[in-house]
Tab-separated table of N, CA, C and O in Angstrom:
chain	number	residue	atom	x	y	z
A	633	UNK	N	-72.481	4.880	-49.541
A	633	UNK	CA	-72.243	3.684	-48.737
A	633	UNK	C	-73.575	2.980	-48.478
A	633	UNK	O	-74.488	3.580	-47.912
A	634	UNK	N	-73.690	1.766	-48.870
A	634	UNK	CA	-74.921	1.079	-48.666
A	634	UNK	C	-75.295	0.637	-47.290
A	634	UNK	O	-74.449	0.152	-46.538
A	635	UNK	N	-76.537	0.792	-46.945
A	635	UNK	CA	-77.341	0.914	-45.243
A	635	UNK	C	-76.371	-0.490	-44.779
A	635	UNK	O	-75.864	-0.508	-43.657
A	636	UNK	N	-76.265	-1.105	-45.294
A	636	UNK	CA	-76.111	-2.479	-44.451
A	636	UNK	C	-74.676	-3.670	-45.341
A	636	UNK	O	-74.688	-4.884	-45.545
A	637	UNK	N	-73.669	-2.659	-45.647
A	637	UNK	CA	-72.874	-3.367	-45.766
A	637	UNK	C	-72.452	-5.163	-45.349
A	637	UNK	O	-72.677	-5.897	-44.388
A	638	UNK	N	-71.788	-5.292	-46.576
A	638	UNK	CA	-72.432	-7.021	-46.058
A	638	UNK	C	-70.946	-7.149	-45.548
A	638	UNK	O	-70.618	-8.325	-45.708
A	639	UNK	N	-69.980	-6.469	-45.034
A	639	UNK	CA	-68.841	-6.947	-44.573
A	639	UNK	C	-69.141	-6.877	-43.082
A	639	UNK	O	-68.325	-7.511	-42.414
A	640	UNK	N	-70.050	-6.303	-42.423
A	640	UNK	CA	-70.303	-6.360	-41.372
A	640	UNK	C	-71.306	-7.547	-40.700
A	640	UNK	O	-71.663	-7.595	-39.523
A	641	UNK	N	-71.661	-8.495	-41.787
A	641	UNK	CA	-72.082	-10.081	-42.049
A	641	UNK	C	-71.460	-11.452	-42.570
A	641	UNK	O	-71.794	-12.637	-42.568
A	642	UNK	N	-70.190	-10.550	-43.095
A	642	UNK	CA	-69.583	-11.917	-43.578
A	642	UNK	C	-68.098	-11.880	-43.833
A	642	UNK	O	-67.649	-10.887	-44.406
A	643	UNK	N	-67.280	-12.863	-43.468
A	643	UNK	CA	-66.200	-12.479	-43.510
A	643	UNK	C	-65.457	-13.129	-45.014
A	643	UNK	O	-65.713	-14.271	-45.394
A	644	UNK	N	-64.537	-12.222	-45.750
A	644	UNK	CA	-63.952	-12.465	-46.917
A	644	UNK	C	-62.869	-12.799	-46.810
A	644	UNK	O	-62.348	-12.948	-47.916
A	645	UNK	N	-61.854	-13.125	-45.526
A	645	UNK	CA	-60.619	-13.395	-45.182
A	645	UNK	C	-60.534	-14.365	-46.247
A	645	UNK	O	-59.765	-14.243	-47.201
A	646	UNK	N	-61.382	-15.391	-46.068
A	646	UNK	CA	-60.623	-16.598	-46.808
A	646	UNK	C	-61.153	-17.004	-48.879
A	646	UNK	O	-61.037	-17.880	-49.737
A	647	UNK	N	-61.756	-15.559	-48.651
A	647	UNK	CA	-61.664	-15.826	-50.542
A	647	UNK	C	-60.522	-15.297	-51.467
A	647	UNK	O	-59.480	-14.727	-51.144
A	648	UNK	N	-60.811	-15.505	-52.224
A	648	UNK	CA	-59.398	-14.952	-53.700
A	648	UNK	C	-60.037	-13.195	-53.120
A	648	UNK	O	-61.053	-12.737	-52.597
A	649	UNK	N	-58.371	-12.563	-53.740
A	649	UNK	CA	-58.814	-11.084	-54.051
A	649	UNK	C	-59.848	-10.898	-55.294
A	649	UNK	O	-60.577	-9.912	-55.407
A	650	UNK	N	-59.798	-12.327	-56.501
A	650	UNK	CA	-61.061	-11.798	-57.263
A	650	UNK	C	-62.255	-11.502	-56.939
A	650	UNK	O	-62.923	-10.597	-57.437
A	651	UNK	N	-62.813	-12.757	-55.506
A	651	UNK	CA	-64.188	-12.889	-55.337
A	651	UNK	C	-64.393	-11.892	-54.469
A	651	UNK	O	-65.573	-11.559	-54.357
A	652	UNK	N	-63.224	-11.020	-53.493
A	652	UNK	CA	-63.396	-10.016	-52.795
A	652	UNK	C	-63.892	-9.021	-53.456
A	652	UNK	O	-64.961	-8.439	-53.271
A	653	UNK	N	-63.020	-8.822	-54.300
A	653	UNK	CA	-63.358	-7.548	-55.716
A	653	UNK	C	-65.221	-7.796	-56.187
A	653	UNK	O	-66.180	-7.086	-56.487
A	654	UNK	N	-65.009	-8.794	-56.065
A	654	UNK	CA	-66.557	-8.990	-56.563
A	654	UNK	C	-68.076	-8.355	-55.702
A	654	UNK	O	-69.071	-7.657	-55.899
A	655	UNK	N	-67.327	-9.246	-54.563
A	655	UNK	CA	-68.375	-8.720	-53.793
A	655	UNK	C	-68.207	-7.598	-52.736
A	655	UNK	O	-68.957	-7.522	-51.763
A	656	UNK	N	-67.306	-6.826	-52.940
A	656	UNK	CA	-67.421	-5.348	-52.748
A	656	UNK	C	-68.242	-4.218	-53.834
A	656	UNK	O	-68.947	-3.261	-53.513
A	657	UNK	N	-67.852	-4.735	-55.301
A	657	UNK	CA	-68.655	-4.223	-56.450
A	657	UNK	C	-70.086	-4.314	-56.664
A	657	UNK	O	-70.787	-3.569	-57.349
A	658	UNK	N	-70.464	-5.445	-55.908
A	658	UNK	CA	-71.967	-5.939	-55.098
A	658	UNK	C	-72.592	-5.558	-54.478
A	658	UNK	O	-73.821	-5.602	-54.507
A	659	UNK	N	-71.734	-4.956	-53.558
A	659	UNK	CA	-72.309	-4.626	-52.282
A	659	UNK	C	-72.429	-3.022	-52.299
A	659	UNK	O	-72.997	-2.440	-51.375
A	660	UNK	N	-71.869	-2.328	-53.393
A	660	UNK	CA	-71.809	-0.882	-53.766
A	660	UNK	C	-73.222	-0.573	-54.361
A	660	UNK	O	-73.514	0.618	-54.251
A	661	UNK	N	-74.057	-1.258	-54.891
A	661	UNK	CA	-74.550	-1.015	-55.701
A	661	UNK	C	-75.974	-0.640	-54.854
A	661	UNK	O	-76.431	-1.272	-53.902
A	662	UNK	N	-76.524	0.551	-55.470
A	662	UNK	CA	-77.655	1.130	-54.942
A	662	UNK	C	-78.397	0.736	-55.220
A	662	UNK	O	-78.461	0.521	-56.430
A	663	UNK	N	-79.741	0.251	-54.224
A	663	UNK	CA	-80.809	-0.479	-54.986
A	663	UNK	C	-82.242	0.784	-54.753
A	663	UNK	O	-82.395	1.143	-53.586
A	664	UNK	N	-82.661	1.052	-55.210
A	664	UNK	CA	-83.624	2.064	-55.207
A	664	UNK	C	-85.123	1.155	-54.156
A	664	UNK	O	-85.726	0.095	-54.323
A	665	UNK	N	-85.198	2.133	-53.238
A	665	UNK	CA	-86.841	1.389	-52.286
A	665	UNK	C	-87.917	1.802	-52.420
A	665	UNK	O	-88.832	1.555	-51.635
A	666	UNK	N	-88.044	2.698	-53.709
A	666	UNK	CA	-89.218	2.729	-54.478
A	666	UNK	C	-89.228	3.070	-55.750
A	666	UNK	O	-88.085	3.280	-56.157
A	667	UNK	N	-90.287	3.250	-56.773
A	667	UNK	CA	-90.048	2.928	-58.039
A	667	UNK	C	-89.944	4.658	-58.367
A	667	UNK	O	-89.116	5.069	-59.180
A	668	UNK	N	-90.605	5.322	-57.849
A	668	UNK	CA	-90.147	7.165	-57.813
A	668	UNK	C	-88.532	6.902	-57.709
A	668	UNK	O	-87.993	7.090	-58.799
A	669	UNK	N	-87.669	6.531	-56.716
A	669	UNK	CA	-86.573	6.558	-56.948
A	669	UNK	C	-85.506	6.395	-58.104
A	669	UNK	O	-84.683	7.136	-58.641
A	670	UNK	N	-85.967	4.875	-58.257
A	670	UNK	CA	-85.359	4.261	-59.214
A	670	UNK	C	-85.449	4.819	-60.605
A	670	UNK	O	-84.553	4.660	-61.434
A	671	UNK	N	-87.109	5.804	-60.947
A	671	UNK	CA	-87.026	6.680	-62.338
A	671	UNK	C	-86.067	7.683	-61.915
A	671	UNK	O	-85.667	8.178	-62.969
A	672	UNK	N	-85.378	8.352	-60.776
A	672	UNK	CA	-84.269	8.917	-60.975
A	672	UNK	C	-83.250	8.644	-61.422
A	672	UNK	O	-82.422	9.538	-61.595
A	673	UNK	N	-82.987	7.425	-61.732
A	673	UNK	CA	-81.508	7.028	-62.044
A	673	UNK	C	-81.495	6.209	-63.099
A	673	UNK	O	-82.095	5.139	-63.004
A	674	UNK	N	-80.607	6.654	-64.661
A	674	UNK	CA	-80.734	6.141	-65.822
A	674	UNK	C	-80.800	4.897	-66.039
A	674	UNK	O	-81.364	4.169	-66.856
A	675	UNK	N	-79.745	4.708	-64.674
A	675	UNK	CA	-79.302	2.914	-64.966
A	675	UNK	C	-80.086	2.185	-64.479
A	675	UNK	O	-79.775	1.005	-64.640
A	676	UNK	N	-81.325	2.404	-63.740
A	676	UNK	CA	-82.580	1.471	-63.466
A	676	UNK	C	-83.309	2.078	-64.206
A	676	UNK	O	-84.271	1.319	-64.332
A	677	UNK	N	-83.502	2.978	-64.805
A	677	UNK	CA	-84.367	3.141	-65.967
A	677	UNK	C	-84.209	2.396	-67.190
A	677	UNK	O	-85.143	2.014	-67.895
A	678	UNK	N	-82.653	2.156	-67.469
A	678	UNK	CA	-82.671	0.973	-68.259
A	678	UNK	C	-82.757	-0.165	-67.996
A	678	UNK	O	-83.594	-0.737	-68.694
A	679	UNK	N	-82.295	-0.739	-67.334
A	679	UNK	CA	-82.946	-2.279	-66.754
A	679	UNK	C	-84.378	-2.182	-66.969
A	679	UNK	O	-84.901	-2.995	-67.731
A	680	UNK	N	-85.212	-1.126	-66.290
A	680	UNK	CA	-86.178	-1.718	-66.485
A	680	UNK	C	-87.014	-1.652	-67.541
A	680	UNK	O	-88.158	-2.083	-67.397
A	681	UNK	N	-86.611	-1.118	-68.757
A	681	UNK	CA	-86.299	-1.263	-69.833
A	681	UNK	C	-86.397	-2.299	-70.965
A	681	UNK	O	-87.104	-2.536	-71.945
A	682	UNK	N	-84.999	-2.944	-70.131
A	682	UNK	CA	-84.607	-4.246	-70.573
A	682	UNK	C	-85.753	-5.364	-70.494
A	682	UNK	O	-86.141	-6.136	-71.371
A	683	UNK	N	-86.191	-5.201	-69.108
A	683	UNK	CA	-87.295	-6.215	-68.334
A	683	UNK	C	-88.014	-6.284	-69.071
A	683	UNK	O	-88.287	-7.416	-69.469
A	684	UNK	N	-88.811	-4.962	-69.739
A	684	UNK	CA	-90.249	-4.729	-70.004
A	684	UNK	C	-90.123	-5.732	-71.542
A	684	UNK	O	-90.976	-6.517	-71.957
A	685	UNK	N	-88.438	-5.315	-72.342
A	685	UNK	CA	-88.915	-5.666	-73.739
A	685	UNK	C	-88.460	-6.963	-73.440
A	685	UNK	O	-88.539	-7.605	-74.487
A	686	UNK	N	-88.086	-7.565	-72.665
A	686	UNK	CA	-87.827	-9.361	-72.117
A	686	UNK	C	-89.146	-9.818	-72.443
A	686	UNK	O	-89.696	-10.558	-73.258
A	687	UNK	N	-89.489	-8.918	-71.267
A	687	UNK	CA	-91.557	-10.062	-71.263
A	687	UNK	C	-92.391	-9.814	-72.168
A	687	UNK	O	-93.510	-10.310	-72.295
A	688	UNK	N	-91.822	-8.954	-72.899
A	688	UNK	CA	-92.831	-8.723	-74.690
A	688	UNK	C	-92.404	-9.664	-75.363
A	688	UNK	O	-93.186	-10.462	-75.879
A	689	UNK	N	-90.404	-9.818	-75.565
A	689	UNK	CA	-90.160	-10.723	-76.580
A	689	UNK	C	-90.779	-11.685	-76.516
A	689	UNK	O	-91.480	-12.042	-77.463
A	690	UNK	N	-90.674	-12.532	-75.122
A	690	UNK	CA	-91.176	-13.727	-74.599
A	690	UNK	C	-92.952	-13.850	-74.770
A	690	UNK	O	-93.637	-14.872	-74.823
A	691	UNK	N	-93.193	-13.025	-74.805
A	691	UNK	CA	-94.678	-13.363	-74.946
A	691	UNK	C	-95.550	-13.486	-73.149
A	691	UNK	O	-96.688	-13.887	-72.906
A	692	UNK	N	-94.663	-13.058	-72.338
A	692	UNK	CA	-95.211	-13.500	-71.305
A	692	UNK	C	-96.601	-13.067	-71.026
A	692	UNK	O	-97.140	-13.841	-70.234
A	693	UNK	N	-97.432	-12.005	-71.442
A	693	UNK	CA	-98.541	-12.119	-71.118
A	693	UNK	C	-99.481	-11.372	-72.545
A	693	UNK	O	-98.730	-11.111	-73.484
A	694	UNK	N	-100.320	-11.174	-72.684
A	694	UNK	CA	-101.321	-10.537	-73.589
A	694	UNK	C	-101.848	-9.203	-73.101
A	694	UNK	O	-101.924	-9.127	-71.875
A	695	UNK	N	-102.346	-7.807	-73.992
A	695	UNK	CA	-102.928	-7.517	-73.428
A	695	UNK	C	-104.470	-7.559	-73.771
A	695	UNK	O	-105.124	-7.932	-74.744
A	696	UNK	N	-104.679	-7.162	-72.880
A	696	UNK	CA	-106.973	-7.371	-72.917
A	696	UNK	C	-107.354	-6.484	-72.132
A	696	UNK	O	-106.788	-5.970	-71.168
A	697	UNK	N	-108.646	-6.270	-72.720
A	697	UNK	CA	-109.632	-5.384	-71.590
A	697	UNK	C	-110.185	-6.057	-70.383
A	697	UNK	O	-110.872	-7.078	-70.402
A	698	UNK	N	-109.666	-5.103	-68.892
A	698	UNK	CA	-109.992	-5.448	-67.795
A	698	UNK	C	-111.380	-5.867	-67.312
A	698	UNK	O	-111.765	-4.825	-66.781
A	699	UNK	N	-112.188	-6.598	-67.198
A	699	UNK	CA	-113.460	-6.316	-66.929
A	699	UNK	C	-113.565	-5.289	-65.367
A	699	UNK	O	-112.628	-5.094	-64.593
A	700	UNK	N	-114.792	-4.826	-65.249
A	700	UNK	CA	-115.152	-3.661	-64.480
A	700	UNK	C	-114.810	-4.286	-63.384
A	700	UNK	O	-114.044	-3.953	-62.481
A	701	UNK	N	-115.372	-5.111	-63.525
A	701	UNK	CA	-115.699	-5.506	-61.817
A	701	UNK	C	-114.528	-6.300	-61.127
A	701	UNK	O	-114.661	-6.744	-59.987
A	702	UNK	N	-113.061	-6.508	-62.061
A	702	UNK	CA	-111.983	-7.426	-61.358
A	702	UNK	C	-110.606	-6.315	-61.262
A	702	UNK	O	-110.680	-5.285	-61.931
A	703	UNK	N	-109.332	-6.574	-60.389
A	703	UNK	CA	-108.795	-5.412	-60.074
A	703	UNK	C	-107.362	-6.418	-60.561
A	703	UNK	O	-107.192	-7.614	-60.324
A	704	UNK	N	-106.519	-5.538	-61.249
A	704	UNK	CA	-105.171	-5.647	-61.960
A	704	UNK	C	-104.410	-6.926	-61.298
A	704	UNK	O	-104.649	-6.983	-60.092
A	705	UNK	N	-103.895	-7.556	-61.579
A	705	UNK	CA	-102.687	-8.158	-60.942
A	705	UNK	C	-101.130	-7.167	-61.306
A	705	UNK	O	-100.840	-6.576	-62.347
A	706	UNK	N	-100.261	-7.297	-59.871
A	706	UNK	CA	-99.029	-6.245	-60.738
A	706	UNK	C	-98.178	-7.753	-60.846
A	706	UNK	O	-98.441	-8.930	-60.600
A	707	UNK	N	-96.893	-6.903	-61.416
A	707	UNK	CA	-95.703	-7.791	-62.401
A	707	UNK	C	-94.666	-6.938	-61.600
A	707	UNK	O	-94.422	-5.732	-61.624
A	708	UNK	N	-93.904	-8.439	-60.556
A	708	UNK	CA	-92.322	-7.746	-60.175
A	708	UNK	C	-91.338	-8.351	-61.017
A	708	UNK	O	-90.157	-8.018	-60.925
């Protein structure tokens, strides 16, 4: 059961049973609150996965040697 169910924020009385279905299937979903976690579980191991070979296909960045004296930028 997720910490903070969103039915206790919002009310679904007045949507379709599809969009209910929806966002109960939403609201199930475990989100890992650190990245130790998330390598426990296959299915964020693949996503992030997915991510990594996204920003290769794309070209989003290069790699290069760091110089000494400047400190990493990270990638969410």
């Amino acid at each position: 059961m997720p910490k903070y169910p969103i039915s206790q924020f919002v009310s679904t009385e007045k949507l379709s049973m599809q969009h209910q279905s929806f966002l109960s299937a939403v609201d199930s979903i475990r989100i890992p609150t650190s990245v130790e976690e998330a390598l426990k579980d296959e299915s964020w191991i693949r996503a992030m996965n997915e991510e990594m070979s996204a920003l290769e296909k794309n070209e989003i960045w290069e790699i290069v040697e760091k110089p000494k004296d400047k400190k990493a930028v990270g990638c969410r």
